[in-house]
Amino acid sequence: MTATAAPTRKTISTPANSPSTDTTWHALTERVREAGGYRTRAEAEHITRTVLSALGTHVTGDERVALARALPEEAARVIAAQIPVVRPLTAREFVESVASRIDGSTPATARWDTGTVLTVLAAHLPPSVLTDVLTHLPAGYALLFGRVELGGARRAGRTA
């Protein structure tokens, strides 16, 4: 059995607590390509669409509207085109659902892909939008966005 090391995720510099000023789909997918170490922009675009479509099934209501408004138009369309799930998936189930959407994916590569896209997305979003999205997702999602898990009464009763 041959073991391969995961590529090194690069840090994307954006001002702290400030959304990115370049709001094009191309810029977003290029950031994903760089952060995830993907060979081509097409690969990064495919991964980005896949993760955003999975996320779009879990973000509803005002948070979905705010998220779509904060994203490049193409990314907003991917989010908005999704039908919300009846039962939100745990963070682990979410990653597994992403794995099932990508040919040849494993739980480890799906975790990498999901974490890469959502971490880039988190750097792009205004902090208030990110907080609202995370507040309405089950516990465990903050880590996928590269953030510490939120606490407090609004999250009480949600499980990972």
Tab-separated table of N, CA and C in Angstrom:
chain	number	residue	atom	x	y	z
A	1	MET	N	0.843	-1.165	0.000
A	1	MET	CA	0.000	0.000	0.000
A	1	MET	C	0.887	1.226	0.000
A	2	THR	N	0.592	2.164	-0.874
A	2	THR	CA	1.376	3.382	-0.980
A	2	THR	C	0.627	4.514	-0.315
A	3	ALA	N	1.292	5.214	0.574
A	3	ALA	CA	0.674	6.358	1.240
A	3	ALA	C	1.147	7.625	0.557
A	4	THR	N	0.213	8.521	0.332
A	4	THR	CA	0.581	9.807	-0.248
A	4	THR	C	0.193	10.902	0.719
A	5	ALA	N	1.005	11.901	0.768
A	5	ALA	CA	0.739	13.028	1.664
A	5	ALA	C	-0.241	13.980	0.999
A	6	ALA	N	-1.090	14.566	1.803
A	6	ALA	CA	-2.024	15.564	1.292
A	6	ALA	C	-1.242	16.807	0.912
A	7	PRO	N	-1.684	17.520	-0.135
A	7	PRO	CA	-0.998	18.752	-0.494
A	7	PRO	C	-1.104	19.761	0.647
A	8	THR	N	-0.167	20.667	0.680
A	8	THR	CA	-0.173	21.687	1.719
A	8	THR	C	-1.159	22.773	1.350
A	9	ARG	N	-2.097	23.066	2.245
A	9	ARG	CA	-3.069	24.127	2.015
A	9	ARG	C	-2.380	25.454	2.238
A	10	LYS	N	-2.522	26.351	1.284
A	10	LYS	CA	-1.894	27.661	1.376
A	10	LYS	C	-2.818	28.631	2.105
A	11	THR	N	-2.225	29.564	2.800
A	11	THR	CA	-2.996	30.594	3.482
A	11	THR	C	-3.331	31.687	2.479
A	12	ILE	N	-4.604	32.067	2.465
A	12	ILE	CA	-5.046	33.136	1.583
A	12	ILE	C	-5.083	34.413	2.402
A	13	SER	N	-4.349	35.441	1.958
A	13	SER	CA	-4.356	36.653	2.756
A	13	SER	C	-5.515	37.552	2.377
A	14	THR	N	-6.298	37.860	3.384
A	14	THR	CA	-7.358	38.848	3.282
A	14	THR	C	-7.333	39.616	4.579
A	15	PRO	N	-7.716	40.877	4.556
A	15	PRO	CA	-7.714	41.637	5.790
A	15	PRO	C	-8.611	40.976	6.824
A	16	ALA	N	-8.189	40.984	8.071
A	16	ALA	CA	-8.970	40.365	9.147
A	16	ALA	C	-10.343	41.004	9.233
A	17	ASN	N	-11.351	40.137	9.368
A	17	ASN	CA	-12.739	40.573	9.510
A	17	ASN	C	-13.221	41.457	8.371
A	18	SER	N	-12.661	41.278	7.200
A	18	SER	CA	-13.073	42.063	6.042
A	18	SER	C	-13.250	41.141	4.853
A	19	PRO	N	-14.386	41.246	4.139
A	19	PRO	CA	-14.573	40.398	2.977
A	19	PRO	C	-13.608	40.785	1.859
A	20	SER	N	-13.361	39.855	0.986
A	20	SER	CA	-12.491	40.099	-0.160
A	20	SER	C	-13.094	41.190	-1.037
A	21	THR	N	-12.241	41.979	-1.656
A	21	THR	CA	-12.750	43.033	-2.521
A	21	THR	C	-12.974	42.532	-3.942
A	22	ASP	N	-12.369	41.426	-4.334
A	22	ASP	CA	-12.556	40.872	-5.670
A	22	ASP	C	-13.682	39.858	-5.597
A	23	THR	N	-14.813	40.178	-6.188
A	23	THR	CA	-15.992	39.347	-6.005
A	23	THR	C	-16.414	38.622	-7.279
A	24	THR	N	-15.474	38.189	-8.066
A	24	THR	CA	-15.833	37.440	-9.261
A	24	THR	C	-15.725	35.944	-9.013
A	25	TRP	N	-16.474	35.195	-9.798
A	25	TRP	CA	-16.416	33.735	-9.734
A	25	TRP	C	-14.991	33.260	-10.022
A	26	HIS	N	-14.370	33.861	-11.017
A	26	HIS	CA	-13.000	33.490	-11.373
A	26	HIS	C	-12.057	33.687	-10.182
A	27	ALA	N	-12.173	34.822	-9.502
A	27	ALA	CA	-11.302	35.092	-8.351
A	27	ALA	C	-11.555	34.094	-7.230
A	28	LEU	N	-12.824	33.772	-6.988
A	28	LEU	CA	-13.169	32.812	-5.937
A	28	LEU	C	-12.578	31.441	-6.242
A	29	THR	N	-12.758	30.971	-7.465
A	29	THR	CA	-12.250	29.645	-7.802
A	29	THR	C	-10.723	29.634	-7.881
A	30	GLU	N	-10.124	30.757	-8.233
A	30	GLU	CA	-8.657	30.830	-8.227
A	30	GLU	C	-8.135	30.747	-6.795
A	31	ARG	N	-8.830	31.375	-5.859
A	31	ARG	CA	-8.432	31.263	-4.446
A	31	ARG	C	-8.562	29.819	-3.966
A	32	VAL	N	-9.628	29.147	-4.378
A	32	VAL	CA	-9.798	27.734	-4.025
A	32	VAL	C	-8.668	26.910	-4.636
A	33	ARG	N	-8.332	27.175	-5.896
A	33	ARG	CA	-7.241	26.435	-6.559
A	33	ARG	C	-5.935	26.602	-5.794
A	34	GLU	N	-5.618	27.826	-5.422
A	34	GLU	CA	-4.375	28.091	-4.697
A	34	GLU	C	-4.397	27.460	-3.303
A	35	ALA	N	-5.479	27.652	-2.581
A	35	ALA	CA	-5.566	27.166	-1.200
A	35	ALA	C	-5.555	25.643	-1.132
A	36	GLY	N	-6.218	25.009	-2.082
A	36	GLY	CA	-6.317	23.553	-2.056
A	36	GLY	C	-5.227	22.827	-2.811
A	37	GLY	N	-4.399	23.564	-3.512
A	37	GLY	CA	-3.334	22.934	-4.285
A	37	GLY	C	-3.852	22.167	-5.487
A	38	TYR	N	-4.984	22.605	-6.043
A	38	TYR	CA	-5.541	21.918	-7.217
A	38	TYR	C	-4.722	22.291	-8.445
A	39	ARG	N	-4.582	21.346	-9.347
A	39	ARG	CA	-3.721	21.552	-10.522
A	39	ARG	C	-4.296	22.565	-11.501
A	40	THR	N	-5.609	22.543	-11.678
A	40	THR	CA	-6.205	23.424	-12.681
A	40	THR	C	-7.372	24.209	-12.089
A	41	ARG	N	-7.687	25.296	-12.753
A	41	ARG	CA	-8.845	26.083	-12.344
A	41	ARG	C	-10.130	25.280	-12.570
A	42	ALA	N	-10.177	24.454	-13.608
A	42	ALA	CA	-11.357	23.630	-13.874
A	42	ALA	C	-11.622	22.672	-12.717
A	43	GLU	N	-10.570	22.071	-12.179
A	43	GLU	CA	-10.723	21.181	-11.035
A	43	GLU	C	-11.230	21.960	-9.826
A	44	ALA	N	-10.656	23.122	-9.587
A	44	ALA	CA	-11.092	23.961	-8.462
A	44	ALA	C	-12.535	24.413	-8.650
A	45	GLU	N	-12.909	24.730	-9.872
A	45	GLU	CA	-14.279	25.158	-10.151
A	45	GLU	C	-15.257	24.013	-9.893
A	46	HIS	N	-14.908	22.811	-10.302
A	46	HIS	CA	-15.763	21.641	-10.074
A	46	HIS	C	-15.949	21.394	-8.575
A	47	ILE	N	-14.863	21.437	-7.834
A	47	ILE	CA	-14.921	21.227	-6.384
A	47	ILE	C	-15.747	22.331	-5.732
A	48	THR	N	-15.534	23.567	-6.161
A	48	THR	CA	-16.278	24.701	-5.593
A	48	THR	C	-17.769	24.541	-5.838
A	49	ARG	N	-18.153	24.218	-7.056
A	49	ARG	CA	-19.582	24.022	-7.369
A	49	ARG	C	-20.182	22.890	-6.533
A	50	THR	N	-19.436	21.824	-6.388
A	50	THR	CA	-19.932	20.665	-5.650
A	50	THR	C	-20.169	21.011	-4.184
A	51	VAL	N	-19.207	21.659	-3.557
A	51	VAL	CA	-19.342	22.015	-2.143
A	51	VAL	C	-20.425	23.076	-1.955
A	52	LEU	N	-20.474	24.079	-2.836
A	52	LEU	CA	-21.512	25.113	-2.719
A	52	LEU	C	-22.908	24.537	-2.928
A	53	SER	N	-23.036	23.574	-3.840
A	53	SER	CA	-24.366	22.983	-4.044
A	53	SER	C	-24.786	22.196	-2.806
A	54	ALA	N	-23.851	21.510	-2.168
A	54	ALA	CA	-24.177	20.810	-0.918
A	54	ALA	C	-24.537	21.806	0.173
A	55	LEU	N	-23.778	22.895	0.268
A	55	LEU	CA	-24.077	23.925	1.269
A	55	LEU	C	-25.437	24.558	1.017
A	56	GLY	N	-25.768	24.758	-0.245
A	56	GLY	CA	-27.049	25.373	-0.605
A	56	GLY	C	-28.255	24.590	-0.126
A	57	THR	N	-28.091	23.307	0.103
A	57	THR	CA	-29.212	22.506	0.608
A	57	THR	C	-29.416	22.694	2.112
A	58	HIS	N	-28.428	23.303	2.792
A	58	HIS	CA	-28.458	23.426	4.249
A	58	HIS	C	-28.677	24.835	4.773
A	59	VAL	N	-28.520	25.824	3.920
A	59	VAL	CA	-28.701	27.210	4.342
A	59	VAL	C	-30.050	27.676	3.813
A	60	THR	N	-30.900	28.148	4.713
A	60	THR	CA	-32.256	28.538	4.335
A	60	THR	C	-32.587	29.919	4.896
A	61	GLY	N	-33.742	30.424	4.509
A	61	GLY	CA	-34.262	31.665	5.075
A	61	GLY	C	-33.389	32.876	4.796
A	62	ASP	N	-33.391	33.788	5.768
A	62	ASP	CA	-32.645	35.033	5.633
A	62	ASP	C	-31.152	34.797	5.466
A	63	GLU	N	-30.631	33.735	6.096
A	63	GLU	CA	-29.200	33.439	5.992
A	63	GLU	C	-28.834	33.087	4.547
A	64	ARG	N	-29.716	32.366	3.879
A	64	ARG	CA	-29.482	31.988	2.480
A	64	ARG	C	-29.453	33.231	1.595
A	65	VAL	N	-30.378	34.148	1.839
A	65	VAL	CA	-30.438	35.388	1.063
A	65	VAL	C	-29.169	36.211	1.297
A	66	ALA	N	-28.779	36.372	2.553
A	66	ALA	CA	-27.577	37.150	2.881
A	66	ALA	C	-26.327	36.496	2.292
A	67	LEU	N	-26.260	35.173	2.361
A	67	LEU	CA	-25.124	34.448	1.802
A	67	LEU	C	-25.046	34.677	0.294
A	68	ALA	N	-26.162	34.522	-0.394
A	68	ALA	CA	-26.187	34.704	-1.847
A	68	ALA	C	-25.781	36.128	-2.225
A	69	ARG	N	-26.238	37.109	-1.477
A	69	ARG	CA	-25.886	38.509	-1.772
A	69	ARG	C	-24.399	38.786	-1.588
A	70	ALA	N	-23.748	38.051	-0.699
A	70	ALA	CA	-22.335	38.284	-0.402
A	70	ALA	C	-21.399	37.546	-1.357
A	71	LEU	N	-21.957	36.695	-2.205
A	71	LEU	CA	-21.139	35.864	-3.093
A	71	LEU	C	-21.133	36.400	-4.515
A	72	PRO	N	-20.132	36.016	-5.309
A	72	PRO	CA	-20.173	36.319	-6.739
A	72	PRO	C	-21.444	35.721	-7.343
A	73	GLU	N	-21.922	36.320	-8.402
A	73	GLU	CA	-23.204	35.926	-9.002
A	73	GLU	C	-23.288	34.428	-9.307
A	74	GLU	N	-22.261	33.855	-9.895
A	74	GLU	CA	-22.284	32.421	-10.233
A	74	GLU	C	-22.403	31.561	-8.978
A	75	ALA	N	-21.670	31.901	-7.940
A	75	ALA	CA	-21.746	31.152	-6.679
A	75	ALA	C	-23.128	31.310	-6.049
A	76	ALA	N	-23.680	32.500	-6.114
A	76	ALA	CA	-25.023	32.742	-5.574
A	76	ALA	C	-26.062	31.888	-6.294
A	77	ARG	N	-25.920	31.741	-7.608
A	77	ARG	CA	-26.857	30.905	-8.374
A	77	ARG	C	-26.755	29.439	-7.952
A	78	VAL	N	-25.542	28.968	-7.704
A	78	VAL	CA	-25.363	27.577	-7.266
A	78	VAL	C	-26.068	27.367	-5.932
A	79	ILE	N	-25.879	28.272	-4.988
A	79	ILE	CA	-26.529	28.178	-3.671
A	79	ILE	C	-28.049	28.220	-3.827
A	80	ALA	N	-28.545	29.210	-4.571
A	80	ALA	CA	-29.989	29.442	-4.683
A	80	ALA	C	-30.720	28.336	-5.434
A	81	ALA	N	-30.031	27.612	-6.286
A	81	ALA	CA	-30.673	26.570	-7.098
A	81	ALA	C	-30.970	25.296	-6.320
A	82	GLN	N	-30.494	25.204	-5.100
A	82	GLN	CA	-30.627	23.962	-4.339
A	82	GLN	C	-31.936	23.916	-3.547
A	83	ILE	N	-32.483	22.730	-3.451
A	83	ILE	CA	-33.682	22.498	-2.645
A	83	ILE	C	-33.228	22.157	-1.233
A	84	PRO	N	-33.753	22.870	-0.232
A	84	PRO	CA	-33.333	22.600	1.153
A	84	PRO	C	-33.652	21.168	1.587
A	85	VAL	N	-32.760	20.622	2.405
A	85	VAL	CA	-32.963	19.280	2.942
A	85	VAL	C	-34.031	19.322	4.030
A	86	VAL	N	-34.658	18.176	4.251
A	86	VAL	CA	-35.661	18.061	5.305
A	86	VAL	C	-34.979	17.980	6.666
A	87	ARG	N	-33.896	17.202	6.733
A	87	ARG	CA	-33.139	17.041	7.972
A	87	ARG	C	-31.703	17.463	7.707
A	88	PRO	N	-31.248	18.503	8.416
A	88	PRO	CA	-29.858	18.922	8.214
A	88	PRO	C	-28.883	17.802	8.567
A	89	LEU	N	-27.860	17.670	7.773
A	89	LEU	CA	-26.834	16.672	8.024
A	89	LEU	C	-25.857	17.182	9.075
A	90	THR	N	-25.306	16.262	9.832
A	90	THR	CA	-24.221	16.638	10.729
A	90	THR	C	-23.036	17.035	9.847
A	91	ALA	N	-22.038	17.655	10.437
A	91	ALA	CA	-20.857	18.054	9.666
A	91	ALA	C	-20.211	16.832	9.007
A	92	ARG	N	-20.123	15.758	9.735
A	92	ARG	CA	-19.533	14.521	9.179
A	92	ARG	C	-20.372	13.997	8.010
A	93	GLU	N	-21.683	13.955	8.173
A	93	GLU	CA	-22.564	13.502	7.097
A	93	GLU	C	-22.473	14.440	5.891
A	94	PHE	N	-22.308	15.732	6.152
A	94	PHE	CA	-22.164	16.714	5.086
A	94	PHE	C	-20.926	16.393	4.236
A	95	VAL	N	-19.817	16.139	4.896
A	95	VAL	CA	-18.583	15.786	4.179
A	95	VAL	C	-18.788	14.486	3.404
A	96	GLU	N	-19.461	13.526	3.998
A	96	GLU	CA	-19.746	12.265	3.294
A	96	GLU	C	-20.616	12.504	2.067
A	97	SER	N	-21.563	13.446	2.174
A	97	SER	CA	-22.416	13.749	1.020
A	97	SER	C	-21.601	14.398	-0.094
A	98	VAL	N	-20.629	15.227	0.277
A	98	VAL	CA	-19.739	15.810	-0.727
A	98	VAL	C	-18.919	14.700	-1.387
A	99	ALA	N	-18.418	13.761	-0.592
A	99	ALA	CA	-17.638	12.645	-1.140
A	99	ALA	C	-18.455	11.859	-2.168
A	100	SER	N	-19.737	11.685	-1.904
A	100	SER	CA	-20.580	10.916	-2.826
A	100	SER	C	-20.824	11.655	-4.141
A	101	ARG	N	-20.567	12.952	-4.175
A	101	ARG	CA	-20.801	13.763	-5.377
A	101	ARG	C	-19.553	13.917	-6.245
A	102	ILE	N	-18.401	13.454	-5.750
A	102	ILE	CA	-17.146	13.634	-6.478
A	102	ILE	C	-16.577	12.257	-6.816
A	103	ASP	N	-16.433	11.981	-8.094
A	103	ASP	CA	-15.880	10.691	-8.536
A	103	ASP	C	-14.507	10.464	-7.935
A	104	GLY	N	-14.301	9.284	-7.370
A	104	GLY	CA	-13.012	8.902	-6.820
A	104	GLY	C	-12.678	9.529	-5.482
A	105	SER	N	-13.636	10.195	-4.885
A	105	SER	CA	-13.384	10.862	-3.604
A	105	SER	C	-13.376	9.860	-2.456
A	106	THR	N	-12.576	10.172	-1.459
A	106	THR	CA	-12.546	9.404	-0.215
A	106	THR	C	-12.979	10.342	0.902
A	107	PRO	N	-13.277	9.826	2.094
A	107	PRO	CA	-13.615	10.739	3.196
A	107	PRO	C	-12.523	11.780	3.446
A	108	ALA	N	-11.264	11.389	3.314
A	108	ALA	CA	-10.161	12.332	3.549
A	108	ALA	C	-10.102	13.413	2.466
A	109	THR	N	-10.244	13.019	1.201
A	109	THR	CA	-10.184	14.026	0.144
A	109	THR	C	-11.418	14.916	0.164
A	110	ALA	N	-12.569	14.348	0.522
A	110	ALA	CA	-13.783	15.163	0.632
A	110	ALA	C	-13.663	16.169	1.768
A	111	ARG	N	-13.041	15.755	2.867
A	111	ARG	CA	-12.818	16.684	3.990
A	111	ARG	C	-11.906	17.813	3.541
A	112	TRP	N	-10.862	17.477	2.796
A	112	TRP	CA	-9.944	18.479	2.255
A	112	TRP	C	-10.693	19.439	1.331
A	113	ASP	N	-11.439	18.884	0.372
A	113	ASP	CA	-12.173	19.704	-0.594
A	113	ASP	C	-13.174	20.621	0.105
A	114	THR	N	-13.942	20.049	1.030
A	114	THR	CA	-14.949	20.823	1.752
A	114	THR	C	-14.288	21.922	2.576
A	115	GLY	N	-13.268	21.563	3.321
A	115	GLY	CA	-12.574	22.543	4.153
A	115	GLY	C	-11.932	23.648	3.334
A	116	THR	N	-11.362	23.292	2.194
A	116	THR	CA	-10.736	24.297	1.333
A	116	THR	C	-11.766	25.307	0.850
A	117	VAL	N	-12.849	24.814	0.262
A	117	VAL	CA	-13.866	25.724	-0.294
A	117	VAL	C	-14.498	26.569	0.812
A	118	LEU	N	-14.875	25.933	1.909
A	118	LEU	CA	-15.569	26.687	2.956
A	118	LEU	C	-14.644	27.655	3.693
A	119	THR	N	-13.366	27.343	3.793
A	119	THR	CA	-12.413	28.269	4.404
A	119	THR	C	-12.208	29.488	3.499
A	120	VAL	N	-12.103	29.273	2.206
A	120	VAL	CA	-11.999	30.391	1.263
A	120	VAL	C	-13.280	31.216	1.313
A	121	LEU	N	-14.410	30.550	1.360
A	121	LEU	CA	-15.693	31.244	1.448
A	121	LEU	C	-15.762	32.088	2.719
A	122	ALA	N	-15.314	31.538	3.835
A	122	ALA	CA	-15.331	32.263	5.110
A	122	ALA	C	-14.493	33.530	5.033
A	123	ALA	N	-13.353	33.469	4.336
A	123	ALA	CA	-12.503	34.653	4.188
A	123	ALA	C	-13.160	35.705	3.306
A	124	HIS	N	-14.057	35.275	2.454
A	124	HIS	CA	-14.739	36.171	1.516
A	124	HIS	C	-15.956	36.858	2.138
A	125	LEU	N	-16.611	36.187	3.071
A	125	LEU	CA	-17.878	36.683	3.617
A	125	LEU	C	-17.699	37.746	4.693
A	126	PRO	N	-18.646	38.685	4.765
A	126	PRO	CA	-18.648	39.589	5.913
A	126	PRO	C	-18.830	38.757	7.187
A	127	PRO	N	-18.160	39.110	8.275
A	127	PRO	CA	-18.253	38.321	9.507
A	127	PRO	C	-19.687	38.092	9.985
A	128	SER	N	-20.561	39.077	9.844
A	128	SER	CA	-21.943	38.908	10.317
A	128	SER	C	-22.682	37.845	9.511
A	129	VAL	N	-22.427	37.764	8.218
A	129	VAL	CA	-23.074	36.748	7.376
A	129	VAL	C	-22.556	35.367	7.760
A	130	LEU	N	-21.247	35.246	7.922
A	130	LEU	CA	-20.669	33.960	8.314
A	130	LEU	C	-21.217	33.507	9.661
A	131	THR	N	-21.290	34.407	10.614
A	131	THR	CA	-21.817	34.067	11.937
A	131	THR	C	-23.269	33.603	11.840
A	132	ASP	N	-24.087	34.308	11.065
A	132	ASP	CA	-25.489	33.906	10.914
A	132	ASP	C	-25.613	32.531	10.265
A	133	VAL	N	-24.819	32.280	9.242
A	133	VAL	CA	-24.860	30.971	8.578
A	133	VAL	C	-24.469	29.882	9.573
A	134	LEU	N	-23.362	30.080	10.286
A	134	LEU	CA	-22.893	29.067	11.232
A	134	LEU	C	-23.857	28.868	12.386
A	135	THR	N	-24.522	29.920	12.806
A	135	THR	CA	-25.480	29.818	13.910
A	135	THR	C	-26.649	28.913	13.549
A	136	HIS	N	-26.984	28.864	12.270
A	136	HIS	CA	-28.147	28.081	11.848
A	136	HIS	C	-27.790	26.698	11.292
A	137	LEU	N	-26.525	26.363	11.291
A	137	LEU	CA	-26.109	25.015	10.896
A	137	LEU	C	-25.867	24.183	12.151
A	138	PRO	N	-25.972	22.866	12.040
A	138	PRO	CA	-25.677	22.019	13.205
A	138	PRO	C	-24.239	22.213	13.692
A	139	ALA	N	-24.009	21.877	14.925
A	139	ALA	CA	-22.662	21.972	15.512
A	139	ALA	C	-21.670	21.194	14.649
A	140	GLY	N	-20.451	21.673	14.581
A	140	GLY	CA	-19.402	21.006	13.830
A	140	GLY	C	-19.067	21.671	12.513
A	141	TYR	N	-19.970	22.461	11.977
A	141	TYR	CA	-19.726	23.105	10.689
A	141	TYR	C	-18.670	24.203	10.778
A	142	ALA	N	-18.556	24.873	11.900
A	142	ALA	CA	-17.579	25.963	12.026
A	142	ALA	C	-16.183	25.474	11.686
A	143	LEU	N	-15.846	24.276	12.104
A	143	LEU	CA	-14.529	23.727	11.803
A	143	LEU	C	-14.314	23.566	10.299
A	144	LEU	N	-15.373	23.235	9.574
A	144	LEU	CA	-15.268	23.117	8.118
A	144	LEU	C	-14.972	24.465	7.480
A	145	PHE	N	-15.433	25.542	8.123
A	145	PHE	CA	-15.189	26.897	7.639
A	145	PHE	C	-13.881	27.468	8.191
A	146	GLY	N	-13.106	26.635	8.886
A	146	GLY	CA	-11.842	27.091	9.442
A	146	GLY	C	-11.999	27.976	10.653
A	147	ARG	N	-13.111	27.817	11.366
A	147	ARG	CA	-13.411	28.643	12.525
A	147	ARG	C	-13.579	27.773	13.760
A	148	VAL	N	-13.448	28.409	14.911
A	148	VAL	CA	-13.709	27.741	16.178
A	148	VAL	C	-15.218	27.588	16.299
A	149	GLU	N	-15.658	26.491	16.877
A	149	GLU	CA	-17.093	26.238	17.042
A	149	GLU	C	-17.745	27.339	17.863
A	150	LEU	N	-18.886	27.801	17.402
A	150	LEU	CA	-19.642	28.818	18.126
A	150	LEU	C	-20.325	28.205	19.338
A	151	GLY	N	-20.509	28.980	20.370
A	151	GLY	CA	-21.236	28.517	21.558
A	151	GLY	C	-22.436	29.407	21.776
A	152	GLY	N	-23.118	29.186	22.867
A	152	GLY	CA	-24.221	30.070	23.222
A	152	GLY	C	-25.575	29.428	23.090
A	153	ALA	N	-26.558	30.167	23.515
A	153	ALA	CA	-27.934	29.669	23.606
A	153	ALA	C	-28.518	29.353	22.235
A	154	ARG	N	-28.182	30.127	21.201
A	154	ARG	CA	-28.767	29.891	19.882
A	154	ARG	C	-28.353	28.543	19.330
A	155	ARG	N	-27.212	28.006	19.766
A	155	ARG	CA	-26.729	26.726	19.247
A	155	ARG	C	-27.119	25.571	20.160
A	156	ALA	N	-27.670	25.877	21.296
A	156	ALA	CA	-28.036	24.827	22.252
A	156	ALA	C	-28.995	23.835	21.590
A	157	GLY	N	-28.772	22.583	21.862
A	157	GLY	CA	-29.664	21.549	21.351
A	157	GLY	C	-29.288	21.026	19.981
A	158	ARG	N	-28.355	21.663	19.306
A	158	ARG	CA	-27.912	21.161	17.992
A	158	ARG	C	-26.779	20.193	18.237
A	159	THR	N	-26.753	19.125	17.480
A	159	THR	CA	-25.727	18.099	17.679
A	159	THR	C	-24.909	17.912	16.431
A	160	ALA	N	-23.724	17.382	16.630
A	160	ALA	CA	-22.834	17.116	15.488
A	160	ALA	C	-23.086	15.753	14.921
